[in-house]
CSV table of C-alpha atoms in Angstrom, one decimal:
chain,number,residue,atom,x,y,z
A,1,GLU,CA,0.0,0.0,0.0
A,2,ALA,CA,1.4,3.4,-1.0
A,3,GLY,CA,2.2,5.8,1.8
A,4,VAL,CA,1.7,9.5,1.8
A,5,THR,CA,3.4,11.0,-1.2
A,6,GLN,CA,4.6,14.6,-1.6
A,7,SER,CA,5.9,16.6,-4.5
A,8,PRO,CA,8.2,18.2,-5.4
A,9,THR,CA,10.9,16.7,-3.2
A,10,HIS,CA,12.9,19.9,-3.5
A,11,LEU,CA,12.0,23.4,-4.5
A,12,ILE,CA,14.0,26.5,-4.8
A,13,LYS,CA,12.3,29.9,-5.0
A,14,THR,CA,13.2,33.5,-4.9
A,15,ARG,CA,12.0,35.8,-2.1
A,16,GLY,CA,8.6,37.2,-3.0
A,17,GLN,CA,7.6,34.4,-5.2
A,18,GLN,CA,4.9,31.8,-4.5
A,19,ALA,CA,5.4,28.1,-3.8
A,20,THR,CA,2.9,25.3,-4.2
A,21,LEU,CA,3.4,21.9,-2.6
A,22,ARG,CA,1.3,18.8,-3.2
A,23,CYS,CA,0.3,15.9,-1.1
A,24,SER,CA,-1.5,12.6,-1.8
A,25,PRO,CA,-2.8,10.8,1.3
A,26,ILE,CA,-2.8,7.1,2.0
A,27,SER,CA,-5.7,5.5,0.2
A,28,GLY,CA,-8.8,5.7,2.4
A,29,HIS,CA,-7.5,8.6,4.5
A,30,THR,CA,-9.7,11.7,4.5
A,31,SER,CA,-7.7,13.9,6.8
A,32,VAL,CA,-4.6,15.8,5.7
A,33,TYR,CA,-2.2,17.7,7.9
A,34,TRP,CA,0.6,20.1,7.0
A,35,TYR,CA,3.6,20.8,9.3
A,36,GLN,CA,6.6,23.0,8.9
A,37,GLN,CA,10.0,21.8,10.2
A,38,ALA,CA,12.7,24.4,10.0
A,39,LEU,CA,16.3,23.1,10.2
A,40,GLY,CA,17.0,21.6,13.6
A,41,LEU,CA,13.6,22.6,14.9
A,42,GLY,CA,10.4,20.7,15.8
A,43,LEU,CA,7.2,20.2,13.9
A,44,GLN,CA,5.1,23.3,13.7
A,45,PHE,CA,1.4,22.7,13.0
A,46,LEU,CA,0.3,24.6,9.9
A,47,LEU,CA,-3.1,23.3,8.6
A,48,TRP,CA,-5.5,20.5,9.0
A,49,TYR,CA,-8.1,19.5,6.3
A,50,ASP,CA,-10.8,16.9,6.7
A,51,GLU,CA,-13.4,16.0,4.1
A,52,GLY,CA,-12.5,19.0,2.0
A,53,GLU,CA,-12.8,21.5,4.8
A,54,GLU,CA,-10.1,23.4,6.7
A,55,ARG,CA,-10.6,22.3,10.3
A,56,ASN,CA,-7.8,24.2,12.0
A,57,ARG,CA,-4.7,26.2,11.4
A,58,GLY,CA,-1.6,27.0,13.4
A,59,ASN,CA,-0.1,30.4,14.2
A,60,PHE,CA,1.0,31.2,10.7
A,61,PRO,CA,0.3,34.3,8.6
A,62,PRO,CA,-2.5,34.2,6.0
A,63,ARG,CA,0.0,33.9,3.1
A,64,PHE,CA,0.2,30.2,4.1
A,65,SER,CA,-3.0,28.7,2.7
A,66,GLY,CA,-4.1,25.5,1.1
A,67,ARG,CA,-7.0,23.3,0.1
A,68,GLN,CA,-8.1,19.7,-0.1
A,69,PHE,CA,-9.6,18.3,-3.2
A,70,PRO,CA,-12.5,15.9,-3.6
A,71,ASN,CA,-10.0,13.0,-4.0
A,72,TYR,CA,-8.6,14.1,-0.6
A,73,SER,CA,-5.3,15.2,-2.0
A,74,SER,CA,-4.1,18.6,-0.8
A,75,GLU,CA,-1.9,21.4,-1.8
A,76,LEU,CA,-0.1,24.0,0.4
A,77,ASN,CA,0.5,27.5,-1.1
A,78,VAL,CA,2.9,29.9,0.4
A,79,ASN,CA,2.7,33.4,-1.1
A,80,ALA,CA,5.2,36.3,-0.9
A,81,LEU,CA,8.0,33.9,0.2
A,82,GLU,CA,10.4,35.1,2.9
A,83,LEU,CA,13.8,33.7,3.6
A,84,GLU,CA,12.6,32.2,6.9
A,85,ASP,CA,10.0,30.1,5.0
A,86,SER,CA,12.9,27.8,4.1
A,87,ALA,CA,12.1,24.5,5.7
A,88,LEU,CA,10.9,20.9,5.3
A,89,TYR,CA,7.2,20.8,4.8
A,90,LEU,CA,5.7,17.6,5.9
A,91,CYS,CA,2.3,16.3,4.9
A,92,ALA,CA,0.5,13.6,7.0
A,93,SER,CA,-2.7,11.8,6.6
A,94,SER,CA,-5.1,9.9,8.8
A,95,LEU,CA,-8.4,8.0,8.7
A,96,GLY,CA,-10.0,10.9,10.7
A,97,GLN,CA,-11.3,8.5,13.4
A,98,PHE,CA,-11.0,11.1,16.2
A,99,ASP,CA,-12.9,9.1,18.8
A,100,SER,CA,-10.6,6.1,18.8
A,101,GLY,CA,-7.2,7.6,18.4
A,102,ASN,CA,-6.2,9.5,15.3
A,103,THR,CA,-2.9,8.1,14.1
A,104,ILE,CA,-1.2,10.3,11.5
A,105,TYR,CA,1.3,9.0,9.0
A,106,PHE,CA,3.9,11.3,7.4
A,107,GLY,CA,5.2,11.7,3.9
A,108,GLU,CA,8.9,12.2,3.1
A,109,GLY,CA,8.4,16.0,2.9
A,110,SER,CA,9.2,18.7,0.5
A,111,TRP,CA,12.3,20.8,1.0
A,112,LEU,CA,11.6,24.5,0.2
A,113,THR,CA,14.6,26.8,-0.1
A,114,VAL,CA,14.0,30.5,-0.5
A,115,VAL,CA,16.9,32.5,-1.8
B,1,GLN,CA,-0.4,24.8,23.1
B,2,GLN,CA,2.7,22.8,22.3
B,3,PRO,CA,3.8,20.1,24.7
B,4,VAL,CA,7.1,20.4,26.5
B,5,GLN,CA,9.7,17.6,26.1
B,6,SER,CA,12.6,16.7,28.3
B,7,PRO,CA,15.5,16.2,28.1
B,8,GLN,CA,16.5,18.0,24.9
B,9,ALA,CA,19.2,15.4,24.2
B,10,VAL,CA,20.5,12.2,25.6
B,11,ILE,CA,23.6,10.1,24.8
B,12,LEU,CA,23.4,6.4,25.6
B,13,ARG,CA,25.7,3.4,25.3
B,14,GLU,CA,24.2,0.4,23.6
B,15,GLY,CA,22.2,-1.6,26.2
B,16,GLU,CA,21.4,1.4,28.5
B,17,ASP,CA,18.0,2.7,29.3
B,18,ALA,CA,16.5,6.2,28.9
B,19,VAL,CA,13.3,8.0,29.6
B,20,ILE,CA,11.8,10.9,27.6
B,21,ASN,CA,9.1,13.0,29.2
B,22,CYS,CA,6.3,15.0,27.6
B,23,SER,CA,4.0,17.3,29.4
B,24,SER,CA,1.2,19.6,28.5
B,25,SER,CA,-0.7,22.4,30.3
B,26,LYS,CA,-4.0,21.3,28.7
B,27,ALA,CA,-6.2,18.3,29.4
B,28,LEU,CA,-5.1,15.6,26.9
B,29,TYR,CA,-7.1,13.2,24.9
B,30,SER,CA,-4.2,11.4,23.4
B,31,VAL,CA,-0.4,11.3,23.2
B,32,HIS,CA,1.5,10.2,20.1
B,33,TRP,CA,5.1,9.2,19.8
B,34,TYR,CA,7.2,9.4,16.7
B,35,ARG,CA,10.9,8.9,15.9
B,36,GLN,CA,12.6,10.8,13.1
B,37,LYS,CA,16.0,9.8,11.7
B,38,HIS,CA,18.1,12.4,10.0
B,39,GLY,CA,16.8,13.2,6.6
B,40,GLU,CA,13.7,11.0,6.9
B,41,ALA,CA,10.1,11.4,7.7
B,42,PRO,CA,8.9,10.9,11.3
B,43,VAL,CA,7.8,7.3,11.9
B,44,PHE,CA,4.8,6.5,14.1
B,45,LEU,CA,5.7,4.5,17.3
B,46,MET,CA,2.6,4.4,19.4
B,47,ILE,CA,-0.5,6.2,20.5
B,48,LEU,CA,-1.9,6.4,24.0
B,49,LEU,CA,-5.4,7.4,24.7
B,50,LYS,CA,-7.0,8.8,27.8
B,51,GLY,CA,-7.1,6.1,30.4
B,52,GLY,CA,-3.6,5.9,31.7
B,53,GLU,CA,-2.7,2.9,29.6
B,54,GLN,CA,0.8,1.7,28.9
B,55,LYS,CA,1.9,0.4,25.5
B,56,GLY,CA,4.9,-1.3,24.2
B,57,HIS,CA,6.7,-1.7,20.9
B,58,GLU,CA,9.6,-4.2,21.2
B,59,LYS,CA,11.8,-2.6,23.9
B,60,ILE,CA,10.2,0.8,23.6
B,61,SER,CA,7.2,1.5,25.8
B,62,ALA,CA,5.2,4.5,27.0
B,63,SER,CA,2.8,5.5,29.7
B,64,PHE,CA,0.2,8.2,29.9
B,65,ASN,CA,-0.8,9.9,33.1
B,66,GLU,CA,-3.9,11.9,32.1
B,67,LYS,CA,-4.3,13.5,35.6
B,68,LYS,CA,-0.9,15.1,35.2
B,69,GLN,CA,-1.2,15.6,31.5
B,70,GLN,CA,2.1,13.8,31.1
B,71,SER,CA,3.5,10.9,29.1
B,72,SER,CA,6.8,9.1,29.3
B,73,LEU,CA,8.6,7.1,26.6
B,74,TYR,CA,10.9,4.3,27.9
B,75,LEU,CA,13.8,3.1,25.8
B,76,THR,CA,15.0,-0.2,27.3
B,77,ALA,CA,18.3,-1.9,26.5
B,78,SER,CA,18.8,0.6,23.8
B,79,GLN,CA,20.1,-0.5,20.3
B,80,LEU,CA,22.0,1.5,17.8
B,81,SER,CA,18.8,1.7,15.7
B,82,TYR,CA,17.1,3.7,18.4
B,83,SER,CA,19.1,6.8,17.5
B,84,GLY,CA,17.1,9.6,16.2
B,85,THR,CA,14.9,12.5,17.4
B,86,TYR,CA,11.8,11.5,19.3
B,87,PHE,CA,8.7,13.7,19.2
B,88,CYS,CA,5.7,13.6,21.3
B,89,GLY,CA,2.4,14.9,19.8
B,90,THR,CA,-0.6,15.8,21.9
B,91,GLU,CA,-4.2,16.1,21.1
B,92,SER,CA,-6.1,18.1,23.7
B,93,ASP,CA,-9.6,17.3,25.0
B,94,ASP,CA,-11.0,20.5,23.5
B,95,SER,CA,-9.3,20.1,20.1
B,96,TRP,CA,-9.6,16.6,18.7
B,97,GLY,CA,-7.7,16.1,15.5
B,98,LYS,CA,-5.2,18.9,16.0
B,99,LEU,CA,-1.9,17.2,16.8
B,100,GLN,CA,0.7,19.5,18.3
B,101,PHE,CA,4.3,18.4,18.7
B,102,GLY,CA,7.0,19.1,21.2
B,103,ALA,CA,10.5,20.3,20.2
B,104,GLY,CA,11.9,16.8,20.2
B,105,THR,CA,14.5,14.8,22.1
B,106,GLN,CA,17.6,13.9,20.3
B,107,VAL,CA,18.8,10.4,21.2
B,108,VAL,CA,22.3,9.1,20.3
B,109,VAL,CA,23.1,5.5,21.0
B,110,THR,CA,26.8,4.7,20.8
B,111,PRO,CA,28.5,1.3,20.5
């Protein structure tokens, strides 16, 4: 069974540009999460989508946005890129069974470098 | 609110034991533990739900004290493969589905 897949693996952008990252969840999973992991730091919660709706977002500015498509895949958009946006962006998915433990599984991530 | 992990780092010799702690200021519904090796995605280890249960995965086990909003991960008779950064993720009672992670504990197991 395929795991969470993300693309692109690496992306280099110039400050001020926009970046789009994509994620395909594990088959059958309806929830998708996005996390930012800056070099040497922990996992910062960005966004959570479930059944096509944004359910929650972390403490990030509005230029971080995304959406979930009817097939449950998701994309993360980062507008007006800043140097400090350089990080590993991890996508994770889950079955969305919140009343029995919601295990999330991570993809390999997309490295975004802003120059 | 992100959970707080301690210690920040630990160095072990093969065969030694270690404990990693995770605490939250909020009432917790669940605690999740992951291990991330350098350059790789975090890998799920175990999930503990409200109820104070203890779980095990080979020689790695964890406990969850819901009254204290704390969880501990126990690495027993550590192996070289246990090296990595361990993250605890917490889901609070009032925010199901939103999993927030601590800063991580770097574990280095030496021969």
